[in-house]
Coordinates of C-alpha atoms and ligand atoms in Angstrom, one line a residue:
X1 CA 160.7 133.2 122.5
X2 CA 158.6 131.5 119.9
X3 CA 159.7 128.1 121.3
X4 CA 158.9 129.1 124.9
X5 CA 155.6 130.4 123.8
X6 CA 154.7 127.1 122.2
X7 CA 156.0 125.2 125.2
X8 CA 154.2 127.2 127.8
X9 CA 150.8 126.2 126.6
X10 CA 151.7 122.6 127.6
X11 CA 152.7 123.6 131.1
X12 CA 149.3 124.7 132.3
X13 CA 149.5 126.6 135.6
X14 CA 153.0 125.3 136.2
X15 CA 154.3 127.7 133.6
X16 CA 154.6 130.2 136.5
X17 CA 157.2 128.0 138.1
X18 CA 159.6 128.7 135.2
X19 CA 160.2 132.4 135.9
X20 CA 160.5 131.5 139.7
X21 CA 163.1 129.0 138.8
X22 CA 165.0 131.7 136.8
X23 CA 165.0 134.2 139.6
X24 CA 166.0 131.7 142.2
X25 CA 168.8 130.4 140.0
X26 CA 170.0 133.9 139.4
X27 CA 170.3 134.6 143.1
X28 CA 172.1 131.2 143.5
X29 CA 174.6 132.2 140.8
X30 CA 175.3 135.6 142.5
X31 CA 175.9 133.8 145.8
X32 CA 178.3 131.5 144.0
X33 CA 180.6 134.4 143.2
X34 CA 180.8 135.6 146.8
X35 CA 183.0 132.8 148.2
X36 CA 185.6 133.7 145.6
X37 CA 185.5 137.3 146.6
X38 CA 185.8 136.4 150.3
X39 CA 188.8 134.2 149.5
X40 CA 190.3 137.0 147.6
X41 CA 189.7 139.3 150.6
X42 CA 191.5 136.8 152.9
X43 CA 194.5 136.5 150.5
X44 CA 194.6 140.3 150.2
X45 CA 194.6 140.7 154.0
X46 CA 197.3 138.1 154.5
X47 CA 199.4 139.6 151.7
X48 CA 199.2 143.1 153.1
X49 CA 199.9 141.8 156.7
X50 CA 197.6 144.6 157.9
X51 CA 194.7 142.6 159.3
X52 CA 196.8 139.8 160.7
X53 CA 196.1 141.3 164.1
X54 CA 192.5 140.8 163.5
X55 CA 192.0 137.0 163.0
X56 CA 188.4 137.5 163.9
X57 CA 187.8 139.3 160.6
X58 CA 189.5 136.5 158.6
X59 CA 187.3 134.0 160.4
X60 CA 184.2 136.0 159.4
X61 CA 185.3 136.0 155.8
X62 CA 185.8 132.3 155.9
X63 CA 182.4 131.6 157.5
X64 CA 180.7 133.8 155.0
X65 CA 182.4 132.1 152.1
X66 CA 181.1 128.7 153.4
X67 CA 177.6 130.1 154.1
X68 CA 177.3 131.6 150.6
X69 CA 178.5 128.5 148.9
X70 CA 176.0 126.3 150.8
X71 CA 173.1 128.7 150.2
X72 CA 174.0 128.9 146.5
X73 CA 173.8 125.1 146.2
X74 CA 170.5 124.9 148.1
X75 CA 168.9 127.6 146.0
X76 CA 170.1 126.0 142.8
X77 CA 168.5 122.8 144.0
X78 CA 165.3 124.7 144.6
X79 CA 165.5 126.3 141.1
X80 CA 165.9 122.9 139.5
X81 CA 162.9 121.5 141.4
X82 CA 160.7 124.3 140.1
X83 CA 161.9 123.9 136.5
X84 CA 161.5 120.1 136.7
X85 CA 158.0 120.4 137.9
X86 CA 157.2 122.6 134.9
X87 CA 159.2 120.4 132.5
X88 CA 157.5 117.2 133.6
X89 CA 154.1 118.8 133.2
X90 CA 155.0 119.9 129.7
X91 CA 156.3 116.5 128.8
X92 CA 153.2 114.7 130.0
X93 CA 150.9 117.1 128.3
X94 CA 152.7 117.0 125.0
X95 CA 152.2 113.2 125.0
X96 CA 148.6 113.6 126.2
X97 CA 147.5 116.3 123.8
X98 CA 149.2 114.6 120.8
X99 CA 147.6 111.3 121.6
X100 CA 144.2 112.9 121.9
X101 CA 144.7 114.5 118.5
X102 CA 145.9 111.2 117.0
X103 CA 142.8 109.4 118.1
X104 CA 140.7 111.9 116.2
X105 CA 142.8 111.6 113.0
X106 CA 141.1 110.1 109.9
X107 CA 141.8 106.4 109.8
X108 CA 143.8 106.9 106.6
X109 CA 146.4 108.8 108.6
X110 CA 147.6 105.5 110.1
X111 CA 148.4 104.2 106.6
X112 CA 151.2 106.8 106.3
X113 CA 152.3 106.7 109.9
X114 CA 153.1 103.4 111.4
X115 CA 152.5 102.9 115.1
X116 CA 156.3 102.8 115.7
X117 CA 156.8 106.0 113.9
X118 CA 154.0 107.8 115.9
X119 CA 155.3 106.5 119.2
X120 CA 158.8 107.5 118.4
X121 CA 158.0 111.1 117.2
X122 CA 155.8 111.8 120.2
X123 CA 157.8 110.0 122.9
X124 CA 161.3 111.1 121.9
X125 CA 160.5 114.7 121.1
X126 CA 158.6 115.1 124.3
X127 CA 161.7 114.0 126.2
X128 CA 163.9 116.3 124.2
X129 CA 162.0 119.3 125.5
X130 CA 162.9 118.1 129.0
X131 CA 166.6 118.9 128.8
X132 CA 165.8 122.5 127.7
X133 CA 163.1 123.3 130.2
X134 CA 164.3 121.4 133.3
X135 CA 168.1 121.9 133.0
X136 CA 169.0 124.7 130.6
X137 CA 166.3 127.2 131.6
X138 CA 167.5 127.7 135.1
X139 CA 171.1 128.1 133.8
X140 CA 169.9 130.8 131.5
X141 CA 169.6 133.3 134.4
X142 CA 173.2 132.8 135.5
X143 CA 174.4 132.9 131.9
X144 CA 172.9 136.4 131.5
X145 CA 173.6 137.7 135.0
X146 CA 177.1 136.5 135.7
X147 CA 179.0 138.2 132.9
X148 CA 177.3 141.5 133.8
X149 CA 178.3 141.2 137.4
X150 CA 181.8 140.0 136.7
X151 CA 182.2 142.8 134.0
X152 CA 181.2 145.5 136.5
X153 CA 183.5 144.0 139.2
X154 CA 186.4 143.9 136.8
X155 CA 186.2 147.5 135.6
X156 CA 185.6 148.8 139.1
X157 CA 188.8 147.2 140.5
X158 CA 191.3 147.6 137.6
X159 CA 190.1 148.5 134.2
X160 CA 193.4 147.6 132.5
X161 CA 193.3 144.0 133.8
X162 CA 189.5 144.0 132.9
X163 CA 190.4 145.0 129.4
X164 CA 192.9 142.1 129.2
X165 CA 190.1 139.7 130.2
X166 CA 187.8 141.1 127.5
X167 CA 190.2 139.9 124.7
X168 CA 189.7 136.1 125.2
X169 CA 186.0 136.7 126.1
X170 CA 185.2 138.6 122.9
X171 CA 187.2 136.3 120.7
X172 CA 185.5 133.2 122.2
X173 CA 182.0 134.8 121.8
X174 CA 182.8 135.6 118.1
X175 CA 183.9 132.0 117.5
X176 CA 180.8 130.6 119.2
X177 CA 178.5 132.8 117.1
X178 CA 180.3 131.4 114.0
X179 CA 179.3 127.9 115.1
X180 CA 175.8 128.8 116.2
X181 CA 174.7 130.7 113.1
X182 CA 171.9 129.9 110.7
X183 CA 174.0 127.3 108.9
X184 CA 174.6 125.6 112.2
X185 CA 170.9 125.5 112.9
X186 CA 170.2 124.0 109.5
X187 CA 172.8 121.4 110.2
X188 CA 171.2 120.6 113.5
X189 CA 167.9 120.1 111.7
X190 CA 169.3 117.8 109.1
X191 CA 171.2 116.0 111.9
X192 CA 167.9 115.3 113.7
X193 CA 166.2 114.3 110.5
X194 CA 168.9 111.8 109.6
X195 CA 168.9 110.4 113.1
X196 CA 165.1 109.9 112.9
X197 CA 165.4 108.2 109.5
X198 CA 168.1 105.9 110.7
X199 CA 166.0 104.9 113.7
X200 CA 162.9 104.3 111.6
X201 CA 164.9 102.2 109.1
X202 CA 166.5 100.2 111.9
X203 CA 163.0 99.2 113.1
X204 CA 162.1 98.2 109.6
X205 CA 165.3 96.2 109.4
X206 CA 164.6 94.3 112.6
X207 CA 161.1 93.5 111.3
X208 CA 162.6 92.2 108.1
X209 CA 165.3 90.0 109.7
X210 CA 163.4 86.8 109.0
X211 CA 163.3 87.6 105.3
X212 CA 167.0 88.6 105.3
X213 CA 167.9 85.2 106.8
X214 CA 165.7 83.1 104.6
X215 CA 167.1 84.7 101.5
X216 CA 170.6 84.8 102.9
X217 CA 171.0 88.5 102.3
X218 CA 173.2 91.0 104.0
X219 CA 172.6 94.4 105.4
X220 CA 173.3 95.8 101.9
X221 CA 170.0 94.3 100.7
X222 CA 168.4 96.8 103.1
X223 CA 169.2 99.7 100.9
X224 CA 167.2 102.2 102.9
X225 CA 168.8 101.3 106.2
X226 CA 172.2 101.2 104.7
X227 CA 171.7 104.6 103.0
X228 CA 170.3 106.1 106.1
X229 CA 173.4 105.1 108.1
X230 CA 175.6 106.5 105.4
X231 CA 173.5 109.7 105.3
X232 CA 173.9 110.0 109.1
X233 CA 177.7 109.4 108.8
X234 CA 177.9 112.1 106.2
X235 CA 175.9 114.5 108.3
X236 CA 178.0 114.0 111.4
X237 CA 181.3 114.1 109.6
X238 CA 180.2 117.3 107.8
X239 CA 179.1 118.9 111.1
X240 CA 182.3 117.9 112.8
X241 CA 184.4 119.2 109.9
X242 CA 182.7 122.6 110.0
X243 CA 183.1 122.9 113.8
X244 CA 186.6 121.5 113.9
X245 CA 188.6 124.7 113.6
X246 CA 186.4 127.2 115.4
X247 CA 185.8 124.7 118.2
X248 CA 189.6 124.1 118.8
X249 CA 190.2 127.8 118.7
X250 CA 187.3 128.4 121.0
X251 CA 188.4 125.9 123.7
X252 CA 192.0 127.3 123.5
X253 CA 190.9 130.9 123.8
X254 CA 188.3 130.4 126.5
X255 CA 190.9 128.8 128.8
X256 CA 193.6 131.4 128.2
X257 CA 192.7 134.2 130.6
X258 CA 196.0 133.9 132.5
X259 CA 197.8 134.1 129.2
X260 CA 196.5 137.6 128.7
X261 CA 196.3 138.6 132.4
X262 CA 199.9 137.8 133.5
X263 CA 201.7 139.8 130.8
X264 CA 199.3 142.7 131.3
X265 CA 200.1 142.7 135.0
X266 CA 203.8 142.7 134.3
X267 CA 203.5 145.6 131.9
X268 CA 201.4 147.5 134.5
X269 CA 204.1 147.0 137.1
X270 CA 207.0 147.8 134.8
X271 CA 205.3 151.1 134.0
X272 CA 205.2 152.0 137.7
X273 CA 202.1 150.4 138.9
X274 CA 201.9 149.3 142.6
X275 CA 203.4 145.8 142.6
X276 CA 201.4 144.3 145.5
X277 CA 198.0 145.8 144.5
X278 CA 198.5 144.7 140.9
X279 CA 199.4 141.1 141.9
X280 CA 196.5 140.9 144.3
X281 CA 194.1 142.2 141.7
X282 CA 195.5 139.9 139.1
X283 CA 194.8 137.1 141.5
X284 CA 191.2 138.0 141.8
X285 CA 190.9 138.1 138.0
X286 CA 192.5 134.7 137.8
X287 CA 190.1 133.2 140.4
X288 CA 186.9 134.8 138.9
X289 CA 187.6 134.5 135.1
X290 CA 186.7 130.8 134.9
X291 CA 183.2 131.9 135.6
X292 CA 183.3 133.6 132.2
X293 CA 184.3 130.6 130.4
X294 CA 181.7 128.6 132.2
X295 CA 179.0 131.0 131.2
X296 CA 180.0 131.1 127.5
X297 CA 180.2 127.3 127.5
X298 CA 176.8 127.1 129.1
X299 CA 175.2 129.5 126.7
X300 CA 176.4 127.2 123.9
X301 CA 174.6 124.3 125.5
X302 CA 171.5 126.5 126.1
X303 CA 171.4 127.4 122.4
X304 CA 171.8 123.8 121.4
X305 CA 169.1 122.7 123.7
X306 CA 166.9 125.5 122.5
X307 CA 167.4 124.5 118.9
X308 CA 166.6 120.9 119.7
X309 CA 163.5 121.8 121.7
X310 CA 162.3 124.0 118.9
X311 CA 162.8 121.2 116.4
X312 CA 161.2 118.7 118.7
X313 CA 158.0 120.7 119.3
X314 CA 157.7 121.5 115.6
X315 CA 158.0 117.8 114.8
X316 CA 155.3 116.8 117.2
X317 CA 153.0 119.6 116.1
X318 CA 153.7 118.7 112.4
X319 CA 152.7 115.1 113.0
X320 CA 149.2 116.1 114.1
X321 CA 148.6 118.9 111.7
X322 CA 146.3 116.8 109.5
X323 CA 142.8 118.0 110.0
X324 CA 140.9 116.0 112.6
X325 CA 137.5 114.7 111.5
X326 CA 134.9 116.8 113.2
X327 CA 131.4 115.8 114.0
X328 CA 128.8 118.0 112.3
X329 CA 126.8 120.5 114.4
X330 CA 123.5 119.0 113.3
X331 CA 124.1 115.3 112.5
X332 CA 121.7 113.4 110.3
X333 CA 121.0 109.7 110.5
X334 CA 120.1 108.3 107.0
X335 CA 117.0 106.3 106.7
X336 CA 118.2 104.2 103.9
X337 CA 121.5 102.5 103.1
X338 CA 122.1 103.1 99.4
X339 CA 125.6 104.5 98.7
X340 CA 126.3 107.0 96.0
X341 CA 129.6 108.6 94.8
X342 CA 128.9 111.9 93.0
X343 CA 131.8 113.1 90.9
X344 CA 134.4 112.1 93.4
X345 CA 138.0 113.0 92.9
X346 CA 140.6 112.2 95.5
X347 CA 144.3 113.1 95.8
X348 CA 146.5 111.5 98.5
X349 CA 148.4 114.1 100.5
X350 CA 151.3 115.4 98.5
X351 CA 150.4 113.4 95.3
X352 CA 150.3 115.3 92.1
X353 CA 148.0 112.8 90.4
X354 CA 144.5 111.9 91.6
X355 CA 144.2 108.3 92.9
X356 CA 140.6 108.4 91.6
X357 CA 139.0 110.9 89.3
X358 CA 135.3 111.9 88.7
X359 CA 133.9 108.7 90.0
X360 CA 130.2 108.2 89.8
X361 CA 128.7 105.0 91.2
X362 CA 125.6 103.8 93.0
X363 CA 124.9 100.9 95.2
X364 CA 121.2 100.4 95.9
X365 CA 120.1 99.1 99.3
X366 CA 120.5 95.4 99.4
X367 CA 122.6 95.2 96.2
X368 CA 126.1 94.0 95.7
X369 CA 128.6 95.6 93.4
X370 CA 132.1 94.7 92.6
X371 CA 135.2 96.7 91.7
X372 CA 137.8 95.0 89.6
X373 CA 140.9 96.2 87.8
X374 CA 144.6 96.1 87.9
X375 CA 146.6 96.8 91.0
X376 CA 146.9 100.5 91.8
X377 CA 143.8 101.5 89.8
X378 CA 142.1 103.0 92.9
X379 CA 139.7 100.2 94.1
X380 CA 140.9 100.4 97.7
X381 CA 140.8 104.1 97.7
X382 CA 137.1 104.1 96.7
X383 CA 136.3 101.5 99.4
X384 CA 138.1 103.6 102.1
X385 CA 136.3 106.8 101.2
X386 CA 133.0 105.4 102.5
X387 CA 134.1 105.0 106.1
X388 CA 135.9 108.3 105.8
X389 CA 139.5 107.0 106.0
X390 CA 140.0 110.3 104.2
X391 CA 137.7 113.0 102.9
X392 CA 137.2 113.4 99.2
X393 CA 139.1 116.2 97.5
X394 CA 136.1 117.0 95.2
X395 CA 132.6 115.6 95.0
X396 CA 130.6 113.8 97.7
X397 CA 129.9 110.4 99.1
X398 CA 126.3 109.9 100.3
X399 CA 124.6 107.2 102.3
X400 CA 120.8 107.2 101.8
X401 CA 121.1 110.7 100.3
X402 CA 122.9 112.1 103.3
X403 CA 126.5 113.3 102.7
X404 CA 128.6 111.2 105.0
X405 CA 130.2 114.5 106.3
X406 CA 126.8 115.3 107.9
X407 CA 126.8 112.1 109.8
X408 CA 128.3 111.5 113.3
X409 CA 131.4 109.5 113.1
X410 CA 129.9 107.0 115.4
X411 CA 126.7 106.5 113.4
X412 CA 128.8 106.2 110.2
X413 CA 131.1 103.6 111.7
X414 CA 128.3 101.5 113.2
X415 CA 126.6 101.3 109.8
X416 CA 129.6 99.7 108.1
X417 CA 131.5 96.5 108.5
X418 CA 134.7 96.0 106.6
X419 CA 137.0 93.1 106.1
X420 CA 140.4 93.7 104.6
X421 CA 143.0 91.3 103.2
X422 CA 145.2 91.5 106.2
X423 CA 142.7 91.0 109.0
X424 CA 144.1 92.2 112.3
X425 CA 143.5 90.2 115.5
X426 CA 144.5 91.5 118.9
X427 CA 146.5 89.2 121.2
X428 CA 143.6 88.5 123.6
X429 CA 141.1 85.7 123.6
X430 CA 139.2 84.7 120.5
X431 CA 136.0 85.6 122.4
X432 CA 137.1 89.1 123.0
X433 CA 138.4 89.5 119.5
X434 CA 135.0 88.7 118.1
X435 CA 133.3 90.8 120.8
X436 CA 134.9 93.9 119.3
X437 CA 132.3 93.6 116.6
X438 CA 129.5 94.3 119.1
X439 CA 130.5 94.7 122.7
X440 CA 126.8 94.2 123.8
X441 CA 126.5 90.7 122.2
X442 CA 125.8 87.7 124.4
X443 CA 127.8 84.5 124.3
X444 CA 125.1 82.8 122.2
X445 CA 125.3 85.6 119.6
X446 CA 129.1 84.9 119.4
X447 CA 128.6 81.2 119.1
X448 CA 126.1 81.8 116.3
X449 CA 128.5 84.2 114.5
X450 CA 131.2 81.5 114.7
X451 CA 129.0 79.0 113.0
X452 CA 127.9 81.4 110.3
X453 CA 131.6 82.3 109.7
X454 CA 132.5 78.6 109.4
X455 CA 134.9 78.9 112.3
X456 CA 133.7 76.0 114.4
X457 CA 136.6 73.8 113.3
X458 CA 139.1 76.4 114.5
X459 CA 137.5 76.8 117.9
X460 CA 137.2 73.0 118.4
X461 CA 140.9 72.4 118.0
X462 CA 142.0 75.1 120.4
X463 CA 142.9 74.0 124.0
X464 CA 140.5 76.5 125.7
X465 CA 138.1 76.9 122.9
X466 CA 136.7 80.4 122.7
X467 CA 138.8 81.6 125.6
X468 CA 142.1 80.7 124.1
X469 CA 144.4 83.7 124.0
X470 CA 145.9 84.1 120.5
X471 CA 149.7 84.0 120.6
X472 CA 150.1 82.1 123.9
X473 CA 151.1 78.4 124.3
X474 CA 151.9 78.0 120.6
X475 CA 148.3 78.9 119.5
X476 CA 148.7 80.8 116.3
X477 CA 146.2 81.0 113.6
X478 CA 146.9 80.7 109.9
X479 CA 146.2 83.7 107.6
X480 CA 143.0 82.1 106.4
X481 CA 141.8 81.2 109.9
X482 CA 142.4 84.8 111.1
X483 CA 140.4 85.9 108.1
X484 CA 137.5 83.7 109.2
X485 CA 137.6 85.0 112.8
X486 CA 137.6 88.6 111.4
X487 CA 134.5 87.7 109.3
X488 CA 132.8 86.3 112.4
X489 CA 133.5 89.7 114.1
X490 CA 132.0 91.5 111.1
X491 CA 128.9 89.1 111.1
X492 CA 128.5 89.9 114.8
X493 CA 128.5 93.6 114.1
X494 CA 125.6 93.0 111.7
X495 CA 126.0 96.4 110.0
X496 CA 123.8 97.2 107.0
X497 CA 126.7 98.1 104.7
X498 CA 129.6 95.6 104.1
X499 CA 132.9 96.4 102.4
X500 CA 135.2 93.6 101.4
X501 CA 138.7 94.4 100.1
X502 CA 140.4 91.4 98.6
X503 CA 139.1 89.4 101.6
X504 CA 140.2 86.1 100.0
X505 CA 143.6 87.2 98.8
X506 CA 145.7 85.3 101.2
X507 CA 143.5 82.2 101.6
X508 CA 145.0 78.8 100.9
X509 CA 142.7 76.5 98.9
X510 CA 141.4 74.7 102.0
X511 CA 140.3 78.0 103.5
X512 CA 139.1 79.6 100.4
X513 CA 135.8 77.7 100.1
X514 CA 135.1 78.2 103.8
X515 CA 135.9 81.9 103.6
X516 CA 133.6 82.2 100.6
X517 CA 130.7 80.6 102.5
X518 CA 131.4 82.8 105.5
X519 CA 131.4 85.9 103.3
X520 CA 128.1 84.8 101.7
X521 CA 126.5 84.8 105.2
X522 CA 128.0 88.2 106.0
X523 CA 126.6 89.7 102.7
X524 CA 123.1 88.3 103.1
X525 CA 120.6 91.2 102.7
X526 CA 123.3 93.8 103.0
X527 CA 124.4 96.6 100.8
X528 CA 127.8 95.3 99.7
X529 CA 130.9 96.6 97.9
X530 CA 133.4 93.8 97.0
X531 CA 136.9 94.3 95.7
X532 CA 138.1 91.0 94.3
X533 CA 140.9 89.7 92.1
X534 CA 139.3 86.2 91.9
X535 CA 136.7 86.9 89.4
X536 CA 134.7 83.8 90.3
X537 CA 133.3 85.7 93.3
X538 CA 131.9 88.6 91.2
X539 CA 130.0 86.6 88.6
X540 CA 126.7 87.0 90.4
X541 CA 126.9 90.6 91.6
X542 CA 124.4 93.3 90.5
X543 CA 127.0 95.4 88.8
X544 CA 130.7 95.1 88.0
X545 CA 132.8 98.3 87.7
X546 CA 136.1 97.9 85.9
X547 CA 138.7 100.4 86.9
X548 CA 141.8 101.7 85.3
X549 CA 144.2 104.4 86.5
X550 CA 141.6 105.9 88.8
X551 CA 138.7 105.9 86.3
X552 CA 135.8 103.6 85.7
X553 CA 136.1 102.4 82.2
X554 CA 133.3 99.8 82.0
X555 CA 130.4 98.8 84.1
X556 CA 127.5 96.3 83.9
X557 CA 126.5 92.8 84.7
X558 CA 128.9 89.9 84.1
X559 CA 127.1 88.5 81.1
X560 CA 126.6 91.9 79.5
X561 CA 130.3 92.7 79.9
X562 CA 131.3 89.4 78.4
X563 CA 129.1 90.0 75.4
X564 CA 130.7 93.5 75.0
X565 CA 134.0 91.8 74.4
X566 CA 136.1 94.7 75.8
X567 CA 138.3 95.0 78.9
X568 CA 136.4 92.8 81.3
X569 CA 136.0 90.1 78.6
X570 CA 139.8 89.9 78.3
X571 CA 140.3 89.9 82.1
X572 CA 137.8 87.0 82.4
X573 CA 139.6 85.0 79.7
X574 CA 142.9 85.6 81.4
X575 CA 141.4 84.5 84.7
X576 CA 139.9 81.3 83.2
X577 CA 143.3 80.5 81.8
X578 CA 144.9 81.1 85.2
X579 CA 142.5 78.7 87.0
X580 CA 143.0 76.0 84.4
X581 CA 146.7 76.3 85.1
X582 CA 146.1 75.8 88.8
X583 CA 144.0 72.7 88.0
Ligands
LIG601 P1 144.1 99.3 94.2 O1 143.4 99.0 95.4 O2 143.2 99.3 93.0 O3 145.3 98.4 94.0 P2 144.7 101.8 95.5 O4 143.4 102.5 95.7 O5 145.3 101.1 96.7 O6 144.6 100.8 94.3 O7 145.8 102.9 95.0 C1 145.5 103.8 94.0 C2 146.6 104.8 93.9 O8 146.8 105.5 95.1 C3 148.0 104.1 93.6 O9 148.6 104.8 92.6 C4 148.7 104.1 94.9 O10 150.1 104.3 94.7 C5 148.1 105.4 95.6 N1 148.0 105.2 97.0 C6 147.4 104.2 97.7 N2 147.4 104.4 99.0 C7 148.1 105.5 99.3 C8 148.6 106.2 100.4 N3 148.2 105.8 101.7 N4 149.3 107.4 100.2 C9 149.6 107.8 99.0 N5 149.2 107.2 97.9 C10 148.5 106.0 98.0
LIG602 MG1 143.8 97.5 96.8

């Protein structure tokens, strides 16, 4: 019921088609029994020889049998059409609503969910609901109705034979309930989880094939993938083991109606029952009883599909349960561009330790500050809290004295340019890639940005210049070149706040000087936060903050910190040693 309730909100108006489908399919199922009854009536008539004089009646029976059979098939088709219309709507809307929600997620959400993972969860789970809604729902009517009808029929005609039919039926239902209990459902859940894990790891594995080949590794080096396969194997074996005995017993019992019926008929006759009536009735039971087994079998599939649909819808809704970033009711646009962190603490989702703790820092308009410190000390986290990749757990981040939560997302985004170490370019033309920075820019603006970002040499060597599509005809850009294009994009955006996260990290020596010049242009007259591991860049900034384990442990200008002879002083000495090594 809960699952249906969740699913119906995705079906819109078409949810009314589902009960229609159930009713039509119920009628179709009833009609499907009738030909069997007519055939039985014909046999009975022939057996008793009484109506042989009336061939017309036999013909009538036969015609009705055919008519009922055809009507049943046609109605079933109609029922399936209704359920499919509803199911397709649900499937489309699950995808649509989830994507709409995903778009509103904080940007940090995409750190923990790769695009492949999001696609898989939404796409696959949306399709899983289809089986249940489109195919299993119409069958539900018959599964409930048929046993009731057959049950009544049986006890009206001959209760002793009816009783004999009940034995395999009850035993099979008991066996099925054993397989479908809570433990079975738990197994189904972990089965789906391990299937999902295996698929995700497989994608990772395919992505990593170049590395595997270069280092001549085997699949065993992909521990996670290997483990996920083993986990899946364990799951499936375990599930099969648990179902082995009840399932074999179940299949045997559900097909054994004649095994109980024939001896019962013999006993009835030997105790003085009417031979021909008993045999005729027994025939009816033999013809109709397969319907029972069909229904029990079907209800098993329905339960399975229901469990899967339930899991599927829960997984999709779980994915998007992170709070969306809402625009404030009365947004404020700051008049200045200073940035201030006030007592900011931030925990990543599920982390038991804060990534940063009680951070206070200030960047005045037009100033540049730098964050330095060992890897994992929280520098990136600080940088990402400014464009609201996540919201702070405690404390506030303000731009020009306005809490960023009181700004419209659009205003906030348009006031910040960021360049990260792994700049992402889209596989379209360089022109369009740069245009992303400011879709209203003219071609001249773009040319200017290219010059400022020191990208002229890249454009000149490409076959179609600015209009070359990246990734076609062997035109690929090196990491450093991509970085410079990304900087051109940021220069074109011309936002008053600039955030650079290890923007020179992957640059080769040739590129490094060019990138440094490009960054200088980007930072001119802006409020800037730099994260750098090459300390040469930070020498001239207005304030350096040294971070360790989520805390600021030192801050000040380069010269002051050197004089202090504490943490930064040691970092600087190490850095100088490292460059002399390179030289
Ligand atoms: P830095 O940039 O100084 O190397 P980060 O800010 O990236 O450090 O990371 C600070 C801490 O937060 C680290 O302990 C890291 O493991 C953790 N962390 C970083 N990103 C995430 C994330 N997306 N989810 C959970 N924990 C994260
Ligand atoms: Mg970092």
